[in-house]
Amino acid sequence: MRPDNQARNIREKIVNKSKGNPTPVYTKFEEKCSKELVKQDLVDLAAGTLSAIRVRGFFSKELCAEVMENLQTVELGEYDQQVVSPRIAKLGPSAFDYYIDGGIGDEYWEHRDQSDEVRSALAKGIDPLVLAMEKISLCWGSDVRKSSINGRRLFAGMIREINEGARIHFDEIERELPNGLDDTPVAQLAFNCHLEMPKKGGEATIFRRRWMPQDEDNRDGYGYPYDLVKDQPYTSVRAEVGDAVIFDPRNYHRVETNKSPGRRVTLSFFMGLTADGILEIWS
Protein backbone atom coordinates (compact mmCIF):
# COMPACT_ATOMS: atom_id res chain seq x y z
CA MET A 1 0.00 0.00 0.00
CA ARG A 2 1.29 3.46 -0.90
CA PRO A 3 2.02 5.71 2.11
CA ASP A 4 -0.45 8.40 1.01
CA ASN A 5 -3.29 5.86 0.70
CA GLN A 6 -2.39 4.41 4.08
CA ALA A 7 -2.60 7.84 5.70
CA ARG A 8 -5.95 8.48 4.02
CA ASN A 9 -7.40 5.24 5.36
CA ILE A 10 -6.23 6.07 8.89
CA ARG A 11 -7.95 9.47 8.68
CA GLU A 12 -11.16 7.85 7.45
CA LYS A 13 -11.14 5.40 10.36
CA ILE A 14 -10.70 8.24 12.86
CA VAL A 15 -13.56 10.22 11.33
CA ASN A 16 -15.88 7.23 11.29
CA LYS A 17 -15.28 6.50 14.98
CA SER A 18 -15.95 10.10 16.05
CA LYS A 19 -19.75 10.40 15.98
CA GLY A 20 -20.60 13.23 18.39
CA ASN A 21 -23.55 15.56 18.55
CA PRO A 22 -23.95 18.34 15.96
CA THR A 23 -22.17 21.58 16.83
CA PRO A 24 -24.60 23.88 18.67
CA VAL A 25 -25.44 27.26 17.16
CA TYR A 26 -26.09 30.23 19.42
CA THR A 27 -28.20 33.22 18.45
CA LYS A 28 -26.10 35.61 20.59
CA PHE A 29 -28.11 38.79 20.13
CA GLU A 30 -28.34 40.10 23.67
CA GLU A 31 -28.10 43.70 24.84
CA LYS A 32 -25.16 44.70 27.08
CA CYS A 33 -25.71 47.38 29.72
CA SER A 34 -22.81 48.82 31.71
CA LYS A 35 -21.53 51.95 33.43
CA GLU A 36 -18.45 52.19 31.19
CA LEU A 37 -17.73 51.65 27.52
CA VAL A 38 -15.64 48.49 27.09
CA LYS A 39 -13.54 47.70 24.02
CA GLN A 40 -14.53 44.02 23.97
CA ASP A 41 -18.19 45.04 23.84
CA LEU A 42 -17.49 47.12 20.72
CA VAL A 43 -15.63 44.15 19.21
CA ASP A 44 -18.53 41.80 19.99
CA LEU A 45 -20.98 44.28 18.51
CA ALA A 46 -18.93 44.56 15.31
CA ALA A 47 -18.72 40.75 15.20
CA GLY A 48 -22.50 40.48 15.41
CA THR A 49 -22.68 38.70 18.77
CA LEU A 50 -24.32 41.58 20.65
CA SER A 51 -27.46 43.45 19.60
CA ALA A 52 -26.70 46.73 21.35
CA ILE A 53 -24.59 48.37 24.03
CA ARG A 54 -26.15 50.75 26.52
CA VAL A 55 -23.66 52.83 28.53
CA ARG A 56 -25.31 54.51 31.50
CA GLY A 57 -24.28 58.10 32.20
CA PHE A 58 -21.99 58.45 29.19
CA PHE A 59 -22.75 62.18 29.43
CA SER A 60 -23.63 63.83 32.73
CA LYS A 61 -27.20 65.04 33.19
CA GLU A 62 -25.79 68.52 33.79
CA LEU A 63 -24.07 68.56 30.40
CA CYS A 64 -27.22 67.29 28.68
CA ALA A 65 -29.33 69.98 30.36
CA GLU A 66 -26.88 72.70 29.28
CA VAL A 67 -26.86 71.49 25.68
CA MET A 68 -30.66 71.34 25.58
CA GLU A 69 -31.04 74.81 27.07
CA ASN A 70 -28.73 76.34 24.47
CA LEU A 71 -30.30 74.28 21.69
CA GLN A 72 -33.53 76.24 22.20
CA THR A 73 -31.93 79.19 20.39
CA VAL A 74 -30.90 77.06 17.39
CA GLU A 75 -33.11 76.67 14.34
CA LEU A 76 -32.94 73.00 13.41
CA GLY A 77 -33.09 71.73 9.86
CA GLU A 78 -34.68 68.46 8.78
CA TYR A 79 -34.31 65.56 6.40
CA ASP A 80 -36.12 65.85 3.07
CA GLN A 81 -39.71 64.97 4.05
CA GLN A 82 -40.35 63.57 0.58
CA VAL A 83 -37.89 60.84 1.56
CA VAL A 84 -37.94 60.77 5.38
CA SER A 85 -41.34 60.85 7.05
CA PRO A 86 -42.39 61.41 9.86
CA ARG A 87 -40.29 64.55 10.24
CA ILE A 88 -36.87 64.27 11.88
CA ALA A 89 -35.31 67.57 12.92
CA LYS A 90 -31.53 67.84 12.96
CA LEU A 91 -28.47 70.02 13.34
CA GLY A 92 -25.82 69.11 10.81
CA PRO A 93 -25.63 67.54 7.34
CA SER A 94 -26.04 63.87 6.66
CA ALA A 95 -23.67 62.53 4.03
CA PHE A 96 -26.52 60.96 2.05
CA ASP A 97 -28.29 64.36 1.87
CA TYR A 98 -25.57 65.43 -0.56
CA TYR A 99 -24.85 62.30 -2.62
CA ILE A 100 -24.36 63.36 -6.25
CA ASP A 101 -23.06 60.95 -8.91
CA GLY A 102 -21.14 58.84 -6.41
CA GLY A 103 -19.71 61.82 -4.51
CA ILE A 104 -20.60 64.63 -2.11
CA GLY A 105 -22.02 67.93 -3.35
CA ASP A 106 -20.08 71.15 -2.76
CA GLU A 107 -22.68 72.65 -0.41
CA TYR A 108 -22.01 69.85 2.08
CA TRP A 109 -18.67 71.28 3.18
CA GLU A 110 -20.05 74.71 4.01
CA HIS A 111 -22.91 73.09 5.94
CA ARG A 112 -20.32 70.97 7.79
CA ASP A 113 -18.37 74.00 9.00
CA GLN A 114 -21.46 75.94 10.07
CA SER A 115 -22.85 72.99 12.02
CA ASP A 116 -19.54 72.29 13.77
CA GLU A 117 -19.45 75.90 14.94
CA VAL A 118 -23.01 75.83 16.29
CA ARG A 119 -22.66 72.48 18.08
CA SER A 120 -19.34 73.43 19.68
CA ALA A 121 -21.05 76.40 21.37
CA LEU A 122 -23.85 74.36 22.97
CA ALA A 123 -21.82 73.58 26.11
CA LYS A 124 -19.34 75.81 27.87
CA GLY A 125 -15.78 74.60 27.65
CA ILE A 126 -16.22 71.52 25.44
CA ASP A 127 -17.88 70.39 22.25
CA PRO A 128 -20.09 67.36 23.06
CA LEU A 129 -18.69 65.59 20.00
CA VAL A 130 -15.11 66.09 21.20
CA LEU A 131 -16.03 64.66 24.60
CA ALA A 132 -17.62 61.61 22.97
CA MET A 133 -14.56 61.08 20.76
CA GLU A 134 -12.24 61.32 23.77
CA LYS A 135 -14.23 58.74 25.72
CA ILE A 136 -14.37 56.31 22.80
CA SER A 137 -10.65 56.81 22.07
CA LEU A 138 -9.79 56.02 25.70
CA CYS A 139 -11.83 52.83 25.50
CA TRP A 140 -10.47 51.74 22.10
CA GLY A 141 -6.84 52.47 22.91
CA SER A 142 -6.18 54.76 19.94
CA ASP A 143 -7.52 58.06 18.64
CA VAL A 144 -10.89 58.13 16.95
CA ARG A 145 -10.79 60.26 13.80
CA LYS A 146 -13.29 61.62 11.32
CA SER A 147 -13.77 59.77 8.05
CA SER A 148 -12.69 61.48 4.86
CA ILE A 149 -13.47 61.63 1.16
CA ASN A 150 -10.56 62.63 -1.07
CA GLY A 151 -8.73 63.84 2.02
CA ARG A 152 -11.56 66.09 3.25
CA ARG A 153 -12.91 65.24 6.70
CA LEU A 154 -16.62 64.51 6.87
CA PHE A 155 -19.08 66.00 9.33
CA ALA A 156 -19.78 63.98 12.47
CA GLY A 157 -21.84 64.74 15.53
CA MET A 158 -25.36 65.42 14.29
CA ILE A 159 -27.97 66.41 16.86
CA ARG A 160 -31.32 64.83 15.98
CA GLU A 161 -34.82 65.11 17.36
CA ILE A 162 -37.06 62.09 16.72
CA ASN A 163 -40.41 62.40 18.47
CA GLU A 164 -42.76 60.61 16.08
CA GLY A 165 -40.54 57.60 15.59
CA ALA A 166 -38.40 56.45 12.68
CA ARG A 167 -39.46 53.71 10.29
CA ILE A 168 -37.74 50.37 9.88
CA HIS A 169 -34.59 50.92 7.84
CA PHE A 170 -30.88 50.11 7.72
CA ASP A 171 -27.75 52.23 7.28
CA GLU A 172 -24.66 50.97 5.46
CA ILE A 173 -22.23 53.43 3.93
CA GLU A 174 -20.72 50.88 1.54
CA ARG A 175 -24.12 50.26 -0.07
CA GLU A 176 -25.12 53.92 -0.09
CA LEU A 177 -21.78 55.26 -1.34
CA PRO A 178 -19.65 52.28 -2.50
CA ASN A 179 -15.91 52.88 -2.02
CA GLY A 180 -16.71 56.51 -1.25
CA LEU A 181 -14.73 56.82 1.97
CA ASP A 182 -10.95 57.00 1.81
CA ASP A 183 -10.79 54.12 4.31
CA THR A 184 -13.38 51.41 3.67
CA PRO A 185 -14.96 50.24 6.94
CA VAL A 186 -15.16 46.49 7.49
CA ALA A 187 -17.84 47.04 10.14
CA GLN A 188 -20.21 49.91 10.89
CA LEU A 189 -21.76 50.95 14.20
CA ALA A 190 -24.21 53.69 15.16
CA PHE A 191 -23.69 55.87 18.25
CA ASN A 192 -26.48 57.82 19.95
CA CYS A 193 -26.10 59.68 23.25
CA HIS A 194 -29.46 60.78 24.64
CA LEU A 195 -29.60 64.47 25.57
CA GLU A 196 -33.30 64.45 26.39
CA MET A 197 -35.87 61.65 26.57
CA PRO A 198 -39.61 61.37 27.21
CA LYS A 199 -40.68 59.33 30.23
CA LYS A 200 -42.27 56.75 27.93
CA GLY A 201 -41.46 55.64 24.40
CA GLY A 202 -38.51 56.50 22.19
CA GLU A 203 -36.89 53.07 22.38
CA ALA A 204 -34.49 51.91 19.67
CA THR A 205 -35.51 48.48 18.34
CA ILE A 206 -32.88 46.45 16.50
CA PHE A 207 -33.73 43.32 14.51
CA ARG A 208 -31.33 40.48 13.69
CA ARG A 209 -31.93 40.85 9.97
CA ARG A 210 -29.84 42.59 7.33
CA TRP A 211 -30.77 43.95 3.94
CA MET A 212 -31.21 41.53 1.04
CA PRO A 213 -31.62 42.54 -2.62
CA GLN A 214 -35.23 41.34 -2.80
CA ASP A 215 -36.12 43.73 0.04
CA GLU A 216 -36.14 46.58 -2.48
CA ASP A 217 -39.40 45.23 -3.89
CA ASN A 218 -41.06 46.34 -0.65
CA ARG A 219 -39.24 49.61 -0.03
CA ASP A 220 -41.26 52.77 0.51
CA GLY A 221 -39.08 55.88 0.57
CA TYR A 222 -36.38 55.11 3.09
CA GLY A 223 -38.46 52.59 5.06
CA TYR A 224 -39.30 48.90 4.83
CA PRO A 225 -42.37 46.92 6.02
CA TYR A 226 -42.51 45.10 9.33
CA ASP A 227 -43.15 41.80 7.51
CA LEU A 228 -39.44 41.65 6.65
CA VAL A 229 -38.45 41.39 10.31
CA LYS A 230 -41.52 40.09 12.14
CA ASP A 231 -40.07 36.61 12.74
CA GLN A 232 -36.54 37.75 13.59
CA PRO A 233 -34.89 38.06 17.03
CA TYR A 234 -34.86 41.66 18.22
CA THR A 235 -34.07 43.88 21.17
CA SER A 236 -35.60 47.19 22.28
CA VAL A 237 -33.33 49.54 24.19
CA ARG A 238 -34.85 52.15 26.46
CA ALA A 239 -32.29 54.85 27.32
CA GLU A 240 -32.32 57.57 29.96
CA VAL A 241 -30.85 61.07 29.71
CA GLY A 242 -27.06 60.82 29.39
CA ASP A 243 -27.06 57.19 28.24
CA ALA A 244 -25.26 56.17 25.05
CA VAL A 245 -26.67 53.39 22.88
CA ILE A 246 -24.48 51.75 20.23
CA PHE A 247 -25.61 49.13 17.71
CA ASP A 248 -24.90 47.83 14.22
CA PRO A 249 -27.10 49.90 11.85
CA ARG A 250 -26.65 47.37 9.08
CA ASN A 251 -29.30 45.45 11.00
CA TYR A 252 -32.80 46.71 10.36
CA HIS A 253 -33.87 49.06 13.15
CA ARG A 254 -36.45 51.66 14.05
CA VAL A 255 -37.18 54.28 16.72
CA GLU A 256 -40.44 53.95 18.61
CA THR A 257 -42.79 56.92 18.89
CA ASN A 258 -42.76 59.02 22.06
CA LYS A 259 -45.60 57.88 24.31
CA SER A 260 -45.50 60.80 26.75
CA PRO A 261 -44.75 64.55 26.53
CA GLY A 262 -41.13 65.47 25.98
CA ARG A 263 -38.45 65.47 23.31
CA ARG A 264 -36.18 62.68 22.16
CA VAL A 265 -32.89 64.34 21.25
CA THR A 266 -29.56 62.62 20.62
CA LEU A 267 -26.00 63.33 19.60
CA SER A 268 -25.56 60.85 16.76
CA PHE A 269 -22.89 59.56 14.41
CA PHE A 270 -21.68 56.40 12.71
CA MET A 271 -18.46 54.59 13.58
CA GLY A 272 -16.53 52.58 11.03
CA LEU A 273 -13.87 50.04 11.91
CA THR A 274 -11.15 50.02 9.25
CA ALA A 275 -8.91 47.12 8.24
CA ASP A 276 -6.11 48.77 10.24
CA GLY A 277 -8.18 48.68 13.43
CA ILE A 278 -8.89 52.43 13.41
CA LEU A 279 -12.29 53.82 14.41
CA GLU A 280 -13.53 56.56 12.09
CA ILE A 281 -16.77 58.53 12.49
CA TRP A 282 -19.20 60.41 10.26
CA SER A 283 -22.87 61.42 10.16
mmCIF file of C-alpha atoms in Angstrom:
data_model
loop_
_atom_site.group_PDB
_atom_site.id
_atom_site.type_symbol
_atom_site.label_atom_id
_atom_site.label_comp_id
_atom_site.label_asym_id
_atom_site.label_seq_id
_atom_site.Cartn_x
_atom_site.Cartn_y
_atom_site.Cartn_z
ATOM 1 C CA MET A 1 0.000 0.000 0.000
ATOM 2 C CA ARG A 2 1.285 3.464 -0.900
ATOM 3 C CA PRO A 3 2.020 5.708 2.108
ATOM 4 C CA ASP A 4 -0.455 8.405 1.009
ATOM 5 C CA ASN A 5 -3.285 5.855 0.699
ATOM 6 C CA GLN A 6 -2.389 4.405 4.084
ATOM 7 C CA ALA A 7 -2.603 7.841 5.701
ATOM 8 C CA ARG A 8 -5.953 8.484 4.018
ATOM 9 C CA ASN A 9 -7.396 5.244 5.359
ATOM 10 C CA ILE A 10 -6.231 6.073 8.887
ATOM 11 C CA ARG A 11 -7.946 9.466 8.680
ATOM 12 C CA GLU A 12 -11.155 7.851 7.453
ATOM 13 C CA LYS A 13 -11.140 5.405 10.362
ATOM 14 C CA ILE A 14 -10.703 8.236 12.858
ATOM 15 C CA VAL A 15 -13.556 10.219 11.331
ATOM 16 C CA ASN A 16 -15.882 7.231 11.290
ATOM 17 C CA LYS A 17 -15.281 6.499 14.977
ATOM 18 C CA SER A 18 -15.955 10.101 16.053
ATOM 19 C CA LYS A 19 -19.747 10.397 15.983
ATOM 20 C CA GLY A 20 -20.597 13.228 18.391
ATOM 21 C CA ASN A 21 -23.549 15.562 18.552
ATOM 22 C CA PRO A 22 -23.946 18.343 15.957
ATOM 23 C CA THR A 23 -22.170 21.577 16.826
ATOM 24 C CA PRO A 24 -24.596 23.879 18.670
ATOM 25 C CA VAL A 25 -25.438 27.256 17.159
ATOM 26 C CA TYR A 26 -26.088 30.229 19.418
ATOM 27 C CA THR A 27 -28.204 33.222 18.447
ATOM 28 C CA LYS A 28 -26.104 35.610 20.595
ATOM 29 C CA PHE A 29 -28.109 38.791 20.125
ATOM 30 C CA GLU A 30 -28.337 40.098 23.670
ATOM 31 C CA GLU A 31 -28.099 43.700 24.841
ATOM 32 C CA LYS A 32 -25.165 44.700 27.076
ATOM 33 C CA CYS A 33 -25.713 47.382 29.718
ATOM 34 C CA SER A 34 -22.812 48.821 31.715
ATOM 35 C CA LYS A 35 -21.526 51.950 33.427
ATOM 36 C CA GLU A 36 -18.454 52.191 31.190
ATOM 37 C CA LEU A 37 -17.726 51.653 27.518
ATOM 38 C CA VAL A 38 -15.642 48.491 27.094
ATOM 39 C CA LYS A 39 -13.537 47.697 24.022
ATOM 40 C CA GLN A 40 -14.534 44.023 23.966
ATOM 41 C CA ASP A 41 -18.194 45.043 23.840
ATOM 42 C CA LEU A 42 -17.485 47.118 20.723
ATOM 43 C CA VAL A 43 -15.632 44.155 19.214
ATOM 44 C CA ASP A 44 -18.531 41.801 19.994
ATOM 45 C CA LEU A 45 -20.981 44.284 18.511
ATOM 46 C CA ALA A 46 -18.929 44.556 15.315
ATOM 47 C CA ALA A 47 -18.723 40.748 15.196
ATOM 48 C CA GLY A 48 -22.500 40.482 15.407
ATOM 49 C CA THR A 49 -22.682 38.696 18.766
ATOM 50 C CA LEU A 50 -24.324 41.585 20.647
ATOM 51 C CA SER A 51 -27.455 43.448 19.596
ATOM 52 C CA ALA A 52 -26.701 46.734 21.350
ATOM 53 C CA ILE A 53 -24.587 48.375 24.029
ATOM 54 C CA ARG A 54 -26.146 50.754 26.524
ATOM 55 C CA VAL A 55 -23.664 52.835 28.531
ATOM 56 C CA ARG A 56 -25.307 54.514 31.501
ATOM 57 C CA GLY A 57 -24.281 58.098 32.199
ATOM 58 C CA PHE A 58 -21.989 58.453 29.186
ATOM 59 C CA PHE A 59 -22.746 62.185 29.433
ATOM 60 C CA SER A 60 -23.634 63.829 32.730
ATOM 61 C CA LYS A 61 -27.202 65.036 33.187
ATOM 62 C CA GLU A 62 -25.792 68.524 33.790
ATOM 63 C CA LEU A 63 -24.073 68.564 30.397
ATOM 64 C CA CYS A 64 -27.217 67.288 28.683
ATOM 65 C CA ALA A 65 -29.334 69.985 30.359
ATOM 66 C CA GLU A 66 -26.885 72.697 29.285
ATOM 67 C CA VAL A 67 -26.864 71.490 25.681
ATOM 68 C CA MET A 68 -30.658 71.337 25.579
ATOM 69 C CA GLU A 69 -31.038 74.812 27.069
ATOM 70 C CA ASN A 70 -28.729 76.339 24.469
ATOM 71 C CA LEU A 71 -30.304 74.285 21.693
ATOM 72 C CA GLN A 72 -33.534 76.244 22.196
ATOM 73 C CA THR A 73 -31.925 79.188 20.392
ATOM 74 C CA VAL A 74 -30.900 77.062 17.389
ATOM 75 C CA GLU A 75 -33.110 76.665 14.337
ATOM 76 C CA LEU A 76 -32.940 73.000 13.408
ATOM 77 C CA GLY A 77 -33.089 71.728 9.860
ATOM 78 C CA GLU A 78 -34.676 68.464 8.776
ATOM 79 C CA TYR A 79 -34.313 65.558 6.396
ATOM 80 C CA ASP A 80 -36.116 65.854 3.071
ATOM 81 C CA GLN A 81 -39.705 64.975 4.051
ATOM 82 C CA GLN A 82 -40.346 63.573 0.584
ATOM 83 C CA VAL A 83 -37.892 60.839 1.559
ATOM 84 C CA VAL A 84 -37.936 60.767 5.375
ATOM 85 C CA SER A 85 -41.340 60.855 7.046
ATOM 86 C CA PRO A 86 -42.387 61.412 9.856
ATOM 87 C CA ARG A 87 -40.287 64.553 10.245
ATOM 88 C CA ILE A 88 -36.869 64.272 11.878
ATOM 89 C CA ALA A 89 -35.311 67.575 12.924
ATOM 90 C CA LYS A 90 -31.528 67.837 12.960
ATOM 91 C CA LEU A 91 -28.471 70.016 13.342
ATOM 92 C CA GLY A 92 -25.818 69.107 10.808
ATOM 93 C CA PRO A 93 -25.626 67.545 7.340
ATOM 94 C CA SER A 94 -26.039 63.866 6.663
ATOM 95 C CA ALA A 95 -23.671 62.534 4.027
ATOM 96 C CA PHE A 96 -26.521 60.964 2.055
ATOM 97 C CA ASP A 97 -28.287 64.355 1.873
ATOM 98 C CA TYR A 98 -25.571 65.429 -0.564
ATOM 99 C CA TYR A 99 -24.852 62.299 -2.618
ATOM 100 C CA ILE A 100 -24.357 63.355 -6.249
ATOM 101 C CA ASP A 101 -23.065 60.951 -8.909
ATOM 102 C CA GLY A 102 -21.138 58.843 -6.413
ATOM 103 C CA GLY A 103 -19.711 61.815 -4.511
ATOM 104 C CA ILE A 104 -20.598 64.627 -2.113
ATOM 105 C CA GLY A 105 -22.020 67.930 -3.350
ATOM 106 C CA ASP A 106 -20.075 71.150 -2.759
ATOM 107 C CA GLU A 107 -22.676 72.648 -0.406
ATOM 108 C CA TYR A 108 -22.010 69.852 2.077
ATOM 109 C CA TRP A 109 -18.668 71.278 3.180
ATOM 110 C CA GLU A 110 -20.053 74.708 4.011
ATOM 111 C CA HIS A 111 -22.908 73.088 5.943
ATOM 112 C CA ARG A 112 -20.321 70.968 7.792
ATOM 113 C CA ASP A 113 -18.370 74.004 8.998
ATOM 114 C CA GLN A 114 -21.463 75.937 10.068
ATOM 115 C CA SER A 115 -22.845 72.986 12.019
ATOM 116 C CA ASP A 116 -19.542 72.285 13.770
ATOM 117 C CA GLU A 117 -19.445 75.898 14.938
ATOM 118 C CA VAL A 118 -23.008 75.826 16.289
ATOM 119 C CA ARG A 119 -22.657 72.484 18.081
ATOM 120 C CA SER A 120 -19.341 73.427 19.677
ATOM 121 C CA ALA A 121 -21.054 76.396 21.373
ATOM 122 C CA LEU A 122 -23.854 74.362 22.973
ATOM 123 C CA ALA A 123 -21.819 73.584 26.108
ATOM 124 C CA LYS A 124 -19.336 75.806 27.874
ATOM 125 C CA GLY A 125 -15.776 74.600 27.650
ATOM 126 C CA ILE A 126 -16.218 71.521 25.445
ATOM 127 C CA ASP A 127 -17.883 70.394 22.246
ATOM 128 C CA PRO A 128 -20.092 67.359 23.064
ATOM 129 C CA LEU A 129 -18.687 65.587 20.003
ATOM 130 C CA VAL A 130 -15.109 66.090 21.199
ATOM 131 C CA LEU A 131 -16.034 64.665 24.600
ATOM 132 C CA ALA A 132 -17.619 61.613 22.970
ATOM 133 C CA MET A 133 -14.561 61.079 20.760
ATOM 134 C CA GLU A 134 -12.244 61.324 23.771
ATOM 135 C CA LYS A 135 -14.230 58.740 25.720
ATOM 136 C CA ILE A 136 -14.368 56.306 22.805
ATOM 137 C CA SER A 137 -10.651 56.812 22.075
ATOM 138 C CA LEU A 138 -9.789 56.016 25.699
ATOM 139 C CA CYS A 139 -11.829 52.826 25.495
ATOM 140 C CA TRP A 140 -10.465 51.742 22.101
ATOM 141 C CA GLY A 141 -6.837 52.474 22.915
ATOM 142 C CA SER A 142 -6.181 54.764 19.941
ATOM 143 C CA ASP A 143 -7.516 58.059 18.643
ATOM 144 C CA VAL A 144 -10.891 58.133 16.948
ATOM 145 C CA ARG A 145 -10.788 60.258 13.797
ATOM 146 C CA LYS A 146 -13.290 61.620 11.316
ATOM 147 C CA SER A 147 -13.766 59.765 8.053
ATOM 148 C CA SER A 148 -12.694 61.480 4.860
ATOM 149 C CA ILE A 149 -13.470 61.632 1.164
ATOM 150 C CA ASN A 150 -10.556 62.633 -1.070
ATOM 151 C CA GLY A 151 -8.727 63.841 2.017
ATOM 152 C CA ARG A 152 -11.555 66.090 3.252
ATOM 153 C CA ARG A 153 -12.908 65.245 6.695
ATOM 154 C CA LEU A 154 -16.623 64.506 6.870
ATOM 155 C CA PHE A 155 -19.083 66.000 9.327
ATOM 156 C CA ALA A 156 -19.778 63.976 12.467
ATOM 157 C CA GLY A 157 -21.842 64.741 15.528
ATOM 158 C CA MET A 158 -25.356 65.424 14.294
ATOM 159 C CA ILE A 159 -27.967 66.411 16.860
ATOM 160 C CA ARG A 160 -31.319 64.830 15.984
ATOM 161 C CA GLU A 161 -34.823 65.107 17.363
ATOM 162 C CA ILE A 162 -37.055 62.093 16.716
ATOM 163 C CA ASN A 163 -40.410 62.402 18.471
ATOM 164 C CA GLU A 164 -42.758 60.607 16.083
ATOM 165 C CA GLY A 165 -40.535 57.602 15.587
ATOM 166 C CA ALA A 166 -38.396 56.447 12.679
ATOM 167 C CA ARG A 167 -39.459 53.713 10.285
ATOM 168 C CA ILE A 168 -37.742 50.366 9.878
ATOM 169 C CA HIS A 169 -34.588 50.920 7.836
ATOM 170 C CA PHE A 170 -30.883 50.110 7.721
ATOM 171 C CA ASP A 171 -27.750 52.228 7.278
ATOM 172 C CA GLU A 172 -24.664 50.974 5.456
ATOM 173 C CA ILE A 173 -22.227 53.435 3.927
ATOM 174 C CA GLU A 174 -20.723 50.876 1.536
ATOM 175 C CA ARG A 175 -24.117 50.256 -0.068
ATOM 176 C CA GLU A 176 -25.123 53.923 -0.090
ATOM 177 C CA LEU A 177 -21.778 55.261 -1.341
ATOM 178 C CA PRO A 178 -19.646 52.284 -2.502
ATOM 179 C CA ASN A 179 -15.912 52.879 -2.022
ATOM 180 C CA GLY A 180 -16.708 56.507 -1.251
ATOM 181 C CA LEU A 181 -14.728 56.820 1.968
ATOM 182 C CA ASP A 182 -10.953 56.997 1.809
ATOM 183 C CA ASP A 183 -10.791 54.117 4.307
ATOM 184 C CA THR A 184 -13.376 51.414 3.669
ATOM 185 C CA PRO A 185 -14.964 50.236 6.943
ATOM 186 C CA VAL A 186 -15.163 46.487 7.488
ATOM 187 C CA ALA A 187 -17.844 47.041 10.139
ATOM 188 C CA GLN A 188 -20.206 49.914 10.885
ATOM 189 C CA LEU A 189 -21.757 50.948 14.201
ATOM 190 C CA ALA A 190 -24.207 53.687 15.164
ATOM 191 C CA PHE A 191 -23.691 55.868 18.254
ATOM 192 C CA ASN A 192 -26.479 57.818 19.953
ATOM 193 C CA CYS A 193 -26.097 59.675 23.249
ATOM 194 C CA HIS A 194 -29.459 60.784 24.641
ATOM 195 C CA LEU A 195 -29.597 64.470 25.565
ATOM 196 C CA GLU A 196 -33.302 64.452 26.387
ATOM 197 C CA MET A 197 -35.869 61.650 26.573
ATOM 198 C CA PRO A 198 -39.610 61.370 27.209
ATOM 199 C CA LYS A 199 -40.682 59.326 30.229
ATOM 200 C CA LYS A 200 -42.272 56.754 27.933
ATOM 201 C CA GLY A 201 -41.456 55.641 24.401
ATOM 202 C CA GLY A 202 -38.512 56.500 22.189
ATOM 203 C CA GLU A 203 -36.886 53.070 22.379
ATOM 204 C CA ALA A 204 -34.493 51.907 19.674
ATOM 205 C CA THR A 205 -35.513 48.483 18.341
ATOM 206 C CA ILE A 206 -32.881 46.451 16.501
ATOM 207 C CA PHE A 207 -33.727 43.317 14.508
ATOM 208 C CA ARG A 208 -31.334 40.482 13.690
ATOM 209 C CA ARG A 209 -31.928 40.849 9.970
ATOM 210 C CA ARG A 210 -29.839 42.594 7.332
ATOM 211 C CA TRP A 211 -30.769 43.947 3.936
ATOM 212 C CA MET A 212 -31.206 41.526 1.042
ATOM 213 C CA PRO A 213 -31.624 42.543 -2.621
ATOM 214 C CA GLN A 214 -35.232 41.344 -2.804
ATOM 215 C CA ASP A 215 -36.124 43.726 0.042
ATOM 216 C CA GLU A 216 -36.137 46.580 -2.480
ATOM 217 C CA ASP A 217 -39.395 45.225 -3.888
ATOM 218 C CA ASN A 218 -41.064 46.342 -0.655
ATOM 219 C CA ARG A 219 -39.239 49.606 -0.032
ATOM 220 C CA ASP A 220 -41.260 52.772 0.515
ATOM 221 C CA GLY A 221 -39.084 55.878 0.572
ATOM 222 C CA TYR A 222 -36.380 55.113 3.090
ATOM 223 C CA GLY A 223 -38.460 52.591 5.059
ATOM 224 C CA TYR A 224 -39.304 48.898 4.832
ATOM 225 C CA PRO A 225 -42.368 46.921 6.023
ATOM 226 C CA TYR A 226 -42.514 45.096 9.335
ATOM 227 C CA ASP A 227 -43.153 41.804 7.508
ATOM 228 C CA LEU A 228 -39.440 41.646 6.646
ATOM 229 C CA VAL A 229 -38.454 41.393 10.308
ATOM 230 C CA LYS A 230 -41.524 40.090 12.143
ATOM 231 C CA ASP A 231 -40.068 36.609 12.735
ATOM 232 C CA GLN A 232 -36.537 37.752 13.592
ATOM 233 C CA PRO A 233 -34.888 38.056 17.026
ATOM 234 C CA TYR A 234 -34.864 41.656 18.224
ATOM 235 C CA THR A 235 -34.070 43.884 21.170
ATOM 236 C CA SER A 236 -35.604 47.185 22.278
ATOM 237 C CA VAL A 237 -33.326 49.537 24.188
ATOM 238 C CA ARG A 238 -34.847 52.151 26.456
ATOM 239 C CA ALA A 239 -32.287 54.851 27.321
ATOM 240 C CA GLU A 240 -32.322 57.571 29.962
ATOM 241 C CA VAL A 241 -30.853 61.071 29.710
ATOM 242 C CA GLY A 242 -27.063 60.818 29.386
ATOM 243 C CA ASP A 243 -27.059 57.188 28.236
ATOM 244 C CA ALA A 244 -25.264 56.172 25.047
ATOM 245 C CA VAL A 245 -26.666 53.391 22.876
ATOM 246 C CA ILE A 246 -24.483 51.753 20.229
ATOM 247 C CA PHE A 247 -25.614 49.127 17.713
ATOM 248 C CA ASP A 248 -24.905 47.831 14.216
ATOM 249 C CA PRO A 249 -27.100 49.904 11.855
ATOM 250 C CA ARG A 250 -26.652 47.367 9.079
ATOM 251 C CA ASN A 251 -29.302 45.446 10.997
ATOM 252 C CA TYR A 252 -32.799 46.705 10.361
ATOM 253 C CA HIS A 253 -33.868 49.060 13.145
ATOM 254 C CA ARG A 254 -36.455 51.656 14.050
ATOM 255 C CA VAL A 255 -37.179 54.276 16.718
ATOM 256 C CA GLU A 256 -40.438 53.946 18.614
ATOM 257 C CA THR A 257 -42.793 56.917 18.892
ATOM 258 C CA ASN A 258 -42.762 59.025 22.058
ATOM 259 C CA LYS A 259 -45.602 57.884 24.309
ATOM 260 C CA SER A 260 -45.502 60.799 26.752
ATOM 261 C CA PRO A 261 -44.753 64.545 26.527
ATOM 262 C CA GLY A 262 -41.127 65.470 25.979
ATOM 263 C CA ARG A 263 -38.454 65.472 23.312
ATOM 264 C CA ARG A 264 -36.182 62.676 22.157
ATOM 265 C CA VAL A 265 -32.890 64.344 21.250
ATOM 266 C CA THR A 266 -29.565 62.622 20.622
ATOM 267 C CA LEU A 267 -25.997 63.328 19.605
ATOM 268 C CA SER A 268 -25.557 60.853 16.763
ATOM 269 C CA PHE A 269 -22.885 59.564 14.412
ATOM 270 C CA PHE A 270 -21.682 56.403 12.708
ATOM 271 C CA MET A 271 -18.465 54.594 13.576
ATOM 272 C CA GLY A 272 -16.535 52.583 11.027
ATOM 273 C CA LEU A 273 -13.866 50.036 11.913
ATOM 274 C CA THR A 274 -11.146 50.020 9.251
ATOM 275 C CA ALA A 275 -8.907 47.118 8.237
ATOM 276 C CA ASP A 276 -6.112 48.772 10.244
ATOM 277 C CA GLY A 277 -8.183 48.684 13.431
ATOM 278 C CA ILE A 278 -8.892 52.429 13.413
ATOM 279 C CA LEU A 279 -12.287 53.819 14.406
ATOM 280 C CA GLU A 280 -13.530 56.563 12.087
ATOM 281 C CA ILE A 281 -16.765 58.528 12.492
ATOM 282 C CA TRP A 282 -19.197 60.415 10.260
ATOM 283 C CA SER A 283 -22.866 61.420 10.160
#
